[in-house]
Structures are given as structure tokens and as C-alpha cells.
Amino acid sequence: MHGFFVEQGINIRIEMKLVHTISDLQAELSALKAQNKKVGLVPTMGALHAGHASLVKRCVEENDVAVVSVFVNPTQFNDKNDLIKYPRTLDADCELLESVGASFVFAPSVEEMYPEPDTRVFSFSPLDTVMEGKFRPGHFNGVAQIVSKLFDAVRPDRAYFGEKDFQQLAIIRKMVKQLHYNLEIVGCPIVREEDGLALSSRNARLSTVEREIALNISKTLYKSRTFAVDHSVEETLQFVESEIGKVQGLQLEYFEIVDGNTLQSIANWDDTTYAVGCITVFCGEVRLIDNIKYKE
Ligand code: PAF
């Protein structure tokens, strides 16, 4: 397996290594850090797709060493069934990561990351009390537990997260400030299929029919952006709720239009210069999230 690393402007091919323990990873990285290599981290839960590949490509471009973690983190699943059903595809993930030039795949066991239960309780109020925080209690606490452990283990210069998990990205930025991590968080745009469906590891669980149905989520969000030009926030909320409500097979959990920094609902477009619509919809049993920027 191969990755790339840039030595004085020249791309040198190096072996992509798969490591399972923090001590092995740190032994590899300390030698590279001693040579002042910049280390980028892309935390993932595996089942990788083109959306992850875009994060890793950016990480490879902007750093000397690209570490990708693949770990299905149990503490962020408030629904145990979801944890059981989460796809685990390490071999295919490694193939994809090799093709985009990752240097290290870090795939630890649950015991490695949680040698004892993590009792830390974080508060990112008011960011974590709305939307996903309201519907998935404990979820962001689990995300903060694992992401802080990964930051501690890797000590990266930069870490890459997708904007599809818009709230997660805002919370991780806040965690970095709260805990004084000395690293840069890089948010990367949502990657969509040609027909608009936001890429997600959960899409693999959609049947062909459900996938067609799920397309109405991004279609509605795009239509709402045109609608919003001459309608109020309240009317735009109602528009999205009613469009999704018309589609048999979709069940809206929430749609909120928020300030992209505070994640608090806005009442008027003039309330913010950064307005984002965040949606969560069940398509059959599969919970899908997406978002759209109205103002930025
Ligand atoms: O976005 C994800 O895939 C996960 O929440 C993350 C950041 C890898 C933590 O487990």
C-alpha cells in the first residue's frame, strides 16, 4: 500500500501503513514530527465514500503526513441498533485510502480507545442543545470524547471534517477553543451525487426505491433556496415541511434555519449574515441529514 509525501517539492512514494494501537501510531509519527513534518488527521467511522475521499485528498495536499482514523465510536450512538447496523468495511476503506495517498490508517479496537469507560461530560451550550443535540441526547458528548482522544493520540497540525455534519463541525471548533488544542480545524464542503443526494455512509442502507425517495431531501432544500429569496424565514420553514410532508416514505424529524455560528434559530433573514437550513429526515429506517446555506 502506498501514500505520498512531499520532500522539498518532490512527491516521494511511501508505504501506507495500517496501525491498530496508539503507541504504534505515535512511534511512527514522532519520527516524522522530529523532521518537522506537518501532520493532518481525518477522523472517520469507515464505510468510506467520495465525501471522505475529498477530505483525505485535501489533507494529503495540505500536509506532509495524512492520518485517517477508522473507528466506529460506540459512545456517540444513542441508538444501539444503529451502532450494530453501522457498516464496517476496513479492507475496502484501506483500498480507497491508498488510492488517495493517505500515509497512515489508524484502526483501533474499542478496548484501545476506551481502556476504561470515559466519564467525561462536555458542555458546548448552546450549540449542543439544539437539533441533533435535542434528538440524539449524548451524541455530541460521545463525539467530543472520541475526537479529543484522537487529537491527543495524533497531535495533528490540522484536522478535517465535512460540512454535512454541520453541527458537529461547529461543536468541534468550540471544543478546540475550550480545550486549547493547538491545531487548525478545516471544514470541507458537502459532496453530492450528480443528482444532488448528499453522500453518506448511511446511503448504503437505502434500497433502490428509498434512494429515489431520499433524493427529495436535497431537491427540496435547493427549491427552498429559490423560494427564500422572496419569502420570510417562517414561510421557508413551512415550505420545506410541506414539501417533505408530501413525499410518501419520508418522515421529517426537524428542519431549522439557524445562524451558522451560534446554531440558534433565526426569525428573520436580517438576524444573521450566515443562515443555514439544517434538516434530518427518516427515509424508511435510515436517518439522513443534510443542510443548505441561504446566506454566507
Ligand atoms: O463524523 C464522523 O464520522 C464521526 O462523528 C467522527 C467525527 C469520526 C467521530 O467518531
mmCIF file of C-alpha atoms and ligand atoms in Angstrom:
data_model
loop_
_atom_site.group_PDB
_atom_site.id
_atom_site.type_symbol
_atom_site.label_atom_id
_atom_site.label_comp_id
_atom_site.label_asym_id
_atom_site.label_seq_id
_atom_site.Cartn_x
_atom_site.Cartn_y
_atom_site.Cartn_z
ATOM 1 C CA MET A 1 0.000 0.000 0.000
ATOM 2 C CA HIS A 2 1.304 3.431 -0.839
ATOM 3 C CA GLY A 3 0.855 7.055 0.122
ATOM 4 C CA PHE A 4 2.707 10.163 -0.896
ATOM 5 C CA PHE A 5 4.796 12.578 0.981
ATOM 6 C CA VAL A 6 6.374 15.741 -0.236
ATOM 7 C CA GLU A 7 10.112 16.159 0.291
ATOM 8 C CA GLN A 8 11.379 19.556 -0.872
ATOM 9 C CA GLY A 9 8.692 19.811 -3.533
ATOM 10 C CA ILE A 10 9.169 16.263 -4.831
ATOM 11 C CA ASN A 11 6.451 13.643 -4.308
ATOM 12 C CA ILE A 12 8.051 10.600 -2.731
ATOM 13 C CA ARG A 13 6.086 7.381 -2.539
ATOM 14 C CA ILE A 14 5.928 5.822 0.892
ATOM 15 C CA GLU A 15 4.135 2.777 2.229
ATOM 16 C CA MET A 16 0.653 3.419 3.579
ATOM 17 C CA LYS A 17 0.649 1.765 6.975
ATOM 18 C CA LEU A 18 -2.271 0.277 8.843
ATOM 19 C CA VAL A 19 -1.804 0.582 12.599
ATOM 20 C CA HIS A 20 -4.080 -0.536 15.397
ATOM 21 C CA THR A 21 -2.560 0.893 18.565
ATOM 22 C CA ILE A 22 -1.882 4.399 19.814
ATOM 23 C CA SER A 23 1.686 3.502 20.777
ATOM 24 C CA ASP A 24 2.490 2.170 17.276
ATOM 25 C CA LEU A 25 0.960 5.251 15.685
ATOM 26 C CA GLN A 26 2.838 7.602 17.987
ATOM 27 C CA ALA A 27 6.121 5.785 17.360
ATOM 28 C CA GLU A 28 5.633 6.289 13.606
ATOM 29 C CA LEU A 29 4.579 9.912 13.947
ATOM 30 C CA SER A 30 7.231 11.015 16.425
ATOM 31 C CA ALA A 31 9.985 10.235 13.918
ATOM 32 C CA LEU A 32 8.194 12.295 11.265
ATOM 33 C CA LYS A 33 7.377 15.150 13.628
ATOM 34 C CA ALA A 34 11.045 15.280 14.628
ATOM 35 C CA GLN A 35 11.705 16.149 10.969
ATOM 36 C CA ASN A 36 9.110 18.957 11.227
ATOM 37 C CA LYS A 37 6.610 17.144 9.027
ATOM 38 C CA LYS A 38 3.100 18.610 9.215
ATOM 39 C CA VAL A 39 0.529 16.041 10.238
ATOM 40 C CA GLY A 40 -3.104 16.134 9.102
ATOM 41 C CA LEU A 41 -5.861 13.990 10.597
ATOM 42 C CA VAL A 42 -9.152 12.886 9.046
ATOM 43 C CA PRO A 43 -11.321 11.196 11.686
ATOM 44 C CA THR A 44 -13.853 8.780 10.169
ATOM 45 C CA MET A 45 -16.056 5.890 11.161
ATOM 46 C CA GLY A 46 -15.173 3.994 7.974
ATOM 47 C CA ALA A 47 -17.592 2.884 5.242
ATOM 48 C CA LEU A 48 -15.751 5.486 3.230
ATOM 49 C CA HIS A 49 -17.134 7.163 0.127
ATOM 50 C CA ALA A 50 -16.198 10.008 -2.207
ATOM 51 C CA GLY A 51 -17.093 12.537 0.511
ATOM 52 C CA HIS A 52 -14.406 11.105 2.798
ATOM 53 C CA ALA A 53 -12.028 10.825 -0.166
ATOM 54 C CA SER A 54 -12.366 14.578 -0.731
ATOM 55 C CA LEU A 55 -11.387 15.248 2.912
ATOM 56 C CA VAL A 56 -8.396 12.922 2.657
ATOM 57 C CA LYS A 57 -7.280 14.428 -0.670
ATOM 58 C CA ARG A 58 -7.337 17.889 0.885
ATOM 59 C CA CYS A 59 -5.450 16.571 3.926
ATOM 60 C CA VAL A 60 -2.821 14.977 1.646
ATOM 61 C CA GLU A 61 -2.451 18.235 -0.308
ATOM 62 C CA GLU A 62 -2.058 20.430 2.756
ATOM 63 C CA ASN A 63 0.150 18.244 4.974
ATOM 64 C CA ASP A 64 3.257 16.079 4.766
ATOM 65 C CA VAL A 65 1.596 13.176 6.558
ATOM 66 C CA ALA A 66 -2.099 12.245 6.307
ATOM 67 C CA VAL A 67 -3.502 10.087 9.107
ATOM 68 C CA VAL A 68 -7.019 8.699 8.660
ATOM 69 C CA SER A 69 -8.697 7.114 11.648
ATOM 70 C CA VAL A 70 -11.320 4.443 11.063
ATOM 71 C CA PHE A 71 -13.244 3.764 14.238
ATOM 72 C CA VAL A 72 -16.945 3.178 14.807
ATOM 73 C CA ASN A 73 -17.237 5.070 18.067
ATOM 74 C CA PRO A 74 -19.758 3.380 20.388
ATOM 75 C CA THR A 75 -20.157 6.350 22.750
ATOM 76 C CA GLN A 76 -21.759 8.573 20.103
ATOM 77 C CA PHE A 77 -24.564 6.136 19.228
ATOM 78 C CA ASN A 78 -27.629 6.805 21.310
ATOM 79 C CA ASP A 79 -29.419 4.071 19.339
ATOM 80 C CA LYS A 80 -27.662 0.727 19.893
ATOM 81 C CA ASN A 81 -29.338 -0.753 16.817
ATOM 82 C CA ASP A 82 -27.753 1.958 14.706
ATOM 83 C CA LEU A 83 -24.347 1.015 16.164
ATOM 84 C CA ILE A 84 -24.869 -2.664 15.336
ATOM 85 C CA LYS A 85 -26.013 -1.883 11.791
ATOM 86 C CA TYR A 86 -23.257 0.638 11.062
ATOM 87 C CA PRO A 87 -21.322 -0.714 8.032
ATOM 88 C CA ARG A 88 -17.777 -1.945 8.729
ATOM 89 C CA THR A 89 -15.652 -2.234 5.575
ATOM 90 C CA LEU A 90 -11.997 -1.821 6.600
ATOM 91 C CA ASP A 91 -10.475 -3.630 3.573
ATOM 92 C CA ALA A 92 -12.385 -1.514 1.061
ATOM 93 C CA ASP A 93 -11.647 1.597 3.142
ATOM 94 C CA CYS A 94 -7.903 0.876 3.010
ATOM 95 C CA GLU A 95 -8.049 0.461 -0.775
ATOM 96 C CA LEU A 96 -9.732 3.823 -1.169
ATOM 97 C CA LEU A 97 -7.306 5.487 1.253
ATOM 98 C CA GLU A 98 -4.327 4.040 -0.564
ATOM 99 C CA SER A 99 -5.648 5.399 -3.871
ATOM 100 C CA VAL A 100 -5.895 8.946 -2.492
ATOM 101 C CA GLY A 101 -2.452 8.931 -0.879
ATOM 102 C CA ALA A 102 -3.101 8.531 2.871
ATOM 103 C CA SER A 103 0.044 7.818 4.901
ATOM 104 C CA PHE A 104 -1.471 6.005 7.901
ATOM 105 C CA VAL A 105 -4.759 4.304 8.614
ATOM 106 C CA PHE A 106 -5.387 4.154 12.328
ATOM 107 C CA ALA A 107 -7.981 1.451 13.041
ATOM 108 C CA PRO A 108 -8.024 0.830 16.792
ATOM 109 C CA SER A 109 -10.220 -1.565 18.749
ATOM 110 C CA VAL A 110 -12.849 -0.332 21.205
ATOM 111 C CA GLU A 111 -10.578 -1.515 24.071
ATOM 112 C CA GLU A 112 -7.701 0.532 22.669
ATOM 113 C CA MET A 113 -9.713 3.749 22.616
ATOM 114 C CA TYR A 114 -11.699 3.030 25.780
ATOM 115 C CA PRO A 115 -9.470 1.013 28.124
ATOM 116 C CA GLU A 116 -11.893 2.223 30.789
ATOM 117 C CA PRO A 117 -15.272 3.937 30.467
ATOM 118 C CA ASP A 118 -14.952 7.589 29.516
ATOM 119 C CA THR A 119 -16.871 9.512 32.166
ATOM 120 C CA ARG A 120 -16.062 12.982 30.824
ATOM 121 C CA VAL A 121 -19.082 15.207 30.348
ATOM 122 C CA PHE A 122 -18.713 18.107 27.952
ATOM 123 C CA SER A 123 -20.926 21.130 27.537
ATOM 124 C CA PHE A 124 -20.954 23.091 24.333
ATOM 125 C CA SER A 125 -24.038 25.081 25.200
ATOM 126 C CA PRO A 126 -25.921 26.464 23.362
ATOM 127 C CA LEU A 127 -24.535 24.608 20.317
ATOM 128 C CA ASP A 128 -25.283 21.106 21.599
ATOM 129 C CA THR A 129 -28.796 21.635 22.955
ATOM 130 C CA VAL A 130 -30.489 22.120 19.569
ATOM 131 C CA MET A 131 -31.173 19.943 16.511
ATOM 132 C CA GLU A 132 -29.039 16.764 16.685
ATOM 133 C CA GLY A 133 -28.282 17.560 20.323
ATOM 134 C CA LYS A 134 -32.006 17.575 21.098
ATOM 135 C CA PHE A 135 -32.893 14.474 19.092
ATOM 136 C CA ARG A 136 -29.773 12.419 19.870
ATOM 137 C CA PRO A 137 -29.032 13.007 23.552
ATOM 138 C CA GLY A 138 -25.429 12.192 24.405
ATOM 139 C CA HIS A 139 -24.360 12.048 20.771
ATOM 140 C CA PHE A 140 -22.093 15.087 20.812
ATOM 141 C CA ASN A 141 -20.641 14.122 24.169
ATOM 142 C CA GLY A 142 -19.541 10.856 22.553
ATOM 143 C CA VAL A 143 -18.189 12.708 19.518
ATOM 144 C CA ALA A 144 -16.189 15.038 21.792
ATOM 145 C CA GLN A 145 -14.868 12.061 23.774
ATOM 146 C CA ILE A 146 -13.509 10.271 20.720
ATOM 147 C CA VAL A 147 -12.335 13.325 18.795
ATOM 148 C CA SER A 148 -10.429 14.644 21.824
ATOM 149 C CA LYS A 149 -8.842 11.194 22.291
ATOM 150 C CA LEU A 150 -7.832 11.175 18.612
ATOM 151 C CA PHE A 151 -6.410 14.694 18.890
ATOM 152 C CA ASP A 152 -4.454 13.630 21.991
ATOM 153 C CA ALA A 153 -3.164 10.483 20.289
ATOM 154 C CA VAL A 154 -2.212 12.084 16.958
ATOM 155 C CA ARG A 155 -1.499 15.718 17.955
ATOM 156 C CA PRO A 156 -2.190 16.810 14.368
ATOM 157 C CA ASP A 157 -1.458 20.240 12.919
ATOM 158 C CA ARG A 158 -4.771 20.178 11.061
ATOM 159 C CA ALA A 159 -7.947 18.099 11.271
ATOM 160 C CA TYR A 160 -10.556 17.776 8.531
ATOM 161 C CA PHE A 161 -14.333 17.473 8.955
ATOM 162 C CA GLY A 162 -17.206 17.589 6.463
ATOM 163 C CA GLU A 163 -19.835 20.321 6.450
ATOM 164 C CA LYS A 164 -22.558 17.727 6.016
ATOM 165 C CA ASP A 165 -22.347 17.257 9.782
ATOM 166 C CA PHE A 166 -22.709 20.998 10.165
ATOM 167 C CA GLN A 167 -23.472 20.991 13.877
ATOM 168 C CA GLN A 168 -20.644 18.548 14.615
ATOM 169 C CA LEU A 169 -18.180 20.848 12.864
ATOM 170 C CA ALA A 170 -19.315 23.864 14.940
ATOM 171 C CA ILE A 171 -19.066 21.826 18.144
ATOM 172 C CA ILE A 172 -15.593 20.537 17.323
ATOM 173 C CA ARG A 173 -14.432 24.094 16.659
ATOM 174 C CA LYS A 174 -15.806 25.053 20.089
ATOM 175 C CA MET A 175 -14.138 22.053 21.745
ATOM 176 C CA VAL A 176 -10.797 23.072 20.254
ATOM 177 C CA LYS A 177 -11.211 26.518 21.810
ATOM 178 C CA GLN A 178 -12.399 25.171 25.159
ATOM 179 C CA LEU A 179 -9.564 22.645 25.480
ATOM 180 C CA HIS A 180 -6.882 24.872 23.903
ATOM 181 C CA TYR A 181 -5.892 22.401 21.202
ATOM 182 C CA ASN A 182 -3.149 23.854 19.072
ATOM 183 C CA LEU A 183 -4.477 22.803 15.678
ATOM 184 C CA GLU A 184 -6.489 24.098 12.760
ATOM 185 C CA ILE A 185 -9.942 22.706 12.021
ATOM 186 C CA VAL A 186 -10.632 22.587 8.296
ATOM 187 C CA GLY A 187 -14.293 22.376 7.255
ATOM 188 C CA CYS A 188 -14.868 20.833 3.803
ATOM 189 C CA PRO A 189 -17.950 21.263 1.572
ATOM 190 C CA ILE A 190 -20.640 18.588 1.243
ATOM 191 C CA VAL A 191 -20.023 16.165 -1.623
ATOM 192 C CA ARG A 192 -23.176 15.220 -3.537
ATOM 193 C CA GLU A 193 -24.064 12.593 -6.109
ATOM 194 C CA GLU A 194 -24.719 14.074 -9.561
ATOM 195 C CA ASP A 195 -28.436 14.075 -8.798
ATOM 196 C CA GLY A 196 -27.908 16.025 -5.545
ATOM 197 C CA LEU A 197 -28.073 13.322 -2.867
ATOM 198 C CA ALA A 198 -25.566 14.183 -0.129
ATOM 199 C CA LEU A 199 -23.018 11.388 0.234
ATOM 200 C CA SER A 200 -23.348 9.492 3.490
ATOM 201 C CA SER A 201 -22.223 6.091 4.742
ATOM 202 C CA ARG A 202 -25.881 5.534 5.620
ATOM 203 C CA ASN A 203 -26.899 5.746 1.916
ATOM 204 C CA ALA A 204 -25.599 2.172 1.590
ATOM 205 C CA ARG A 205 -28.581 1.095 3.699
ATOM 206 C CA LEU A 206 -31.139 2.608 1.305
ATOM 207 C CA SER A 207 -32.944 0.302 -1.128
ATOM 208 C CA THR A 208 -33.117 1.444 -4.771
ATOM 209 C CA VAL A 209 -36.624 2.741 -4.206
ATOM 210 C CA GLU A 210 -35.651 4.501 -0.971
ATOM 211 C CA ARG A 211 -32.710 6.145 -2.680
ATOM 212 C CA GLU A 212 -35.098 7.693 -5.240
ATOM 213 C CA ILE A 213 -37.326 8.862 -2.405
ATOM 214 C CA ALA A 214 -34.350 10.282 -0.462
ATOM 215 C CA LEU A 215 -33.477 12.496 -3.430
ATOM 216 C CA ASN A 216 -36.424 14.687 -2.480
ATOM 217 C CA ILE A 217 -34.447 15.929 0.531
ATOM 218 C CA SER A 218 -31.767 17.777 -1.448
ATOM 219 C CA LYS A 219 -34.289 18.721 -4.162
ATOM 220 C CA THR A 220 -36.465 20.388 -1.543
ATOM 221 C CA LEU A 221 -33.517 22.178 0.038
ATOM 222 C CA TYR A 222 -32.438 23.567 -3.347
ATOM 223 C CA LYS A 223 -36.018 24.627 -4.186
ATOM 224 C CA SER A 224 -36.250 26.315 -0.798
ATOM 225 C CA ARG A 225 -33.239 28.459 -1.611
ATOM 226 C CA THR A 226 -35.103 29.948 -4.577
ATOM 227 C CA PHE A 227 -38.277 30.190 -2.503
ATOM 228 C CA ALA A 228 -36.415 32.001 0.294
ATOM 229 C CA VAL A 229 -35.445 34.889 -1.998
ATOM 230 C CA ASP A 230 -38.902 36.455 -1.681
ATOM 231 C CA HIS A 231 -40.313 34.726 1.399
ATOM 232 C CA SER A 232 -39.790 35.010 5.128
ATOM 233 C CA VAL A 233 -37.918 32.545 7.326
ATOM 234 C CA GLU A 234 -41.244 31.269 8.698
ATOM 235 C CA GLU A 235 -42.649 30.755 5.181
ATOM 236 C CA THR A 236 -39.474 28.956 4.100
ATOM 237 C CA LEU A 237 -39.695 26.647 7.125
ATOM 238 C CA GLN A 238 -43.306 25.866 6.226
ATOM 239 C CA PHE A 239 -42.394 25.330 2.571
ATOM 240 C CA VAL A 240 -39.767 22.702 3.410
ATOM 241 C CA GLU A 241 -42.014 20.987 5.972
ATOM 242 C CA SER A 242 -44.871 20.811 3.486
ATOM 243 C CA GLU A 243 -42.709 19.607 0.542
ATOM 244 C CA ILE A 244 -41.156 16.828 2.635
ATOM 245 C CA GLY A 245 -44.583 16.002 4.091
ATOM 246 C CA LYS A 246 -45.908 15.343 0.558
ATOM 247 C CA VAL A 247 -43.361 12.587 -0.096
ATOM 248 C CA GLN A 248 -44.505 9.143 0.905
ATOM 249 C CA GLY A 249 -41.637 7.335 2.626
ATOM 250 C CA LEU A 250 -40.040 10.425 4.154
ATOM 251 C CA GLN A 251 -40.594 11.396 7.774
ATOM 252 C CA LEU A 252 -39.268 14.803 8.793
ATOM 253 C CA GLU A 253 -37.572 14.864 12.185
ATOM 254 C CA TYR A 254 -36.662 18.549 12.102
ATOM 255 C CA PHE A 255 -35.886 21.386 9.771
ATOM 256 C CA GLU A 256 -34.422 24.537 11.280
ATOM 257 C CA ILE A 257 -32.999 27.710 9.819
ATOM 258 C CA VAL A 258 -30.174 28.812 12.078
ATOM 259 C CA ASP A 259 -27.329 31.237 12.424
ATOM 260 C CA GLY A 260 -24.375 29.219 11.113
ATOM 261 C CA ASN A 261 -22.153 30.245 14.027
ATOM 262 C CA THR A 262 -24.461 30.071 17.044
ATOM 263 C CA LEU A 263 -26.774 27.356 15.599
ATOM 264 C CA GLN A 264 -29.726 29.195 17.129
ATOM 265 C CA SER A 265 -32.915 29.545 15.078
ATOM 266 C CA ILE A 266 -33.390 32.853 13.363
ATOM 267 C CA ALA A 267 -36.735 34.609 12.991
ATOM 268 C CA ASN A 268 -35.748 36.991 10.170
ATOM 269 C CA TRP A 269 -33.199 36.827 7.381
ATOM 270 C CA ASP A 270 -31.720 40.090 8.704
ATOM 271 C CA ASP A 271 -30.898 38.416 12.038
ATOM 272 C CA THR A 272 -27.674 36.986 10.591
ATOM 273 C CA THR A 273 -25.218 37.204 7.720
ATOM 274 C CA TYR A 274 -24.814 33.397 7.802
ATOM 275 C CA ALA A 275 -28.104 31.489 7.521
ATOM 276 C CA VAL A 276 -28.135 27.704 7.197
ATOM 277 C CA GLY A 277 -31.054 25.299 6.900
ATOM 278 C CA CYS A 278 -30.415 22.013 8.692
ATOM 279 C CA ILE A 279 -32.641 19.008 8.085
ATOM 280 C CA THR A 280 -32.989 15.481 9.393
ATOM 281 C CA VAL A 281 -35.336 13.062 7.694
ATOM 282 C CA PHE A 282 -36.061 9.380 8.089
ATOM 283 C CA CYS A 283 -36.205 7.531 4.787
ATOM 284 C CA GLY A 284 -37.664 4.210 5.905
ATOM 285 C CA GLU A 285 -35.420 3.283 8.828
ATOM 286 C CA VAL A 286 -32.456 5.299 7.630
ATOM 287 C CA ARG A 287 -31.855 8.644 9.297
ATOM 288 C CA LEU A 288 -30.397 11.145 6.824
ATOM 289 C CA ILE A 289 -29.096 14.651 7.447
ATOM 290 C CA ASP A 290 -28.377 17.464 5.033
ATOM 291 C CA ASN A 291 -28.061 21.252 5.044
ATOM 292 C CA ILE A 292 -28.097 24.242 2.768
ATOM 293 C CA LYS A 293 -26.690 27.757 3.052
ATOM 294 C CA TYR A 294 -29.143 30.588 2.419
ATOM 295 C CA LYS A 295 -26.720 33.378 3.306
ATOM 296 C CA GLU A 296 -22.980 33.341 3.900
HETATM 297 O O1 PAF B 1 -18.340 12.328 11.511
HETATM 298 C C1 PAF B 1 -17.982 11.186 11.891
HETATM 299 O O2 PAF B 1 -17.809 10.270 11.089
HETATM 300 C C2 PAF B 1 -17.779 10.934 13.375
HETATM 301 O O3 PAF B 1 -18.711 11.626 14.128
HETATM 302 C C3 PAF B 1 -16.355 11.229 13.837
HETATM 303 C C4 PAF B 1 -16.016 12.696 13.717
HETATM 304 C C5 PAF B 1 -15.372 10.404 13.030
HETATM 305 C C6 PAF B 1 -16.197 10.842 15.314
HETATM 306 O O4 PAF B 1 -16.454 9.497 15.513
#
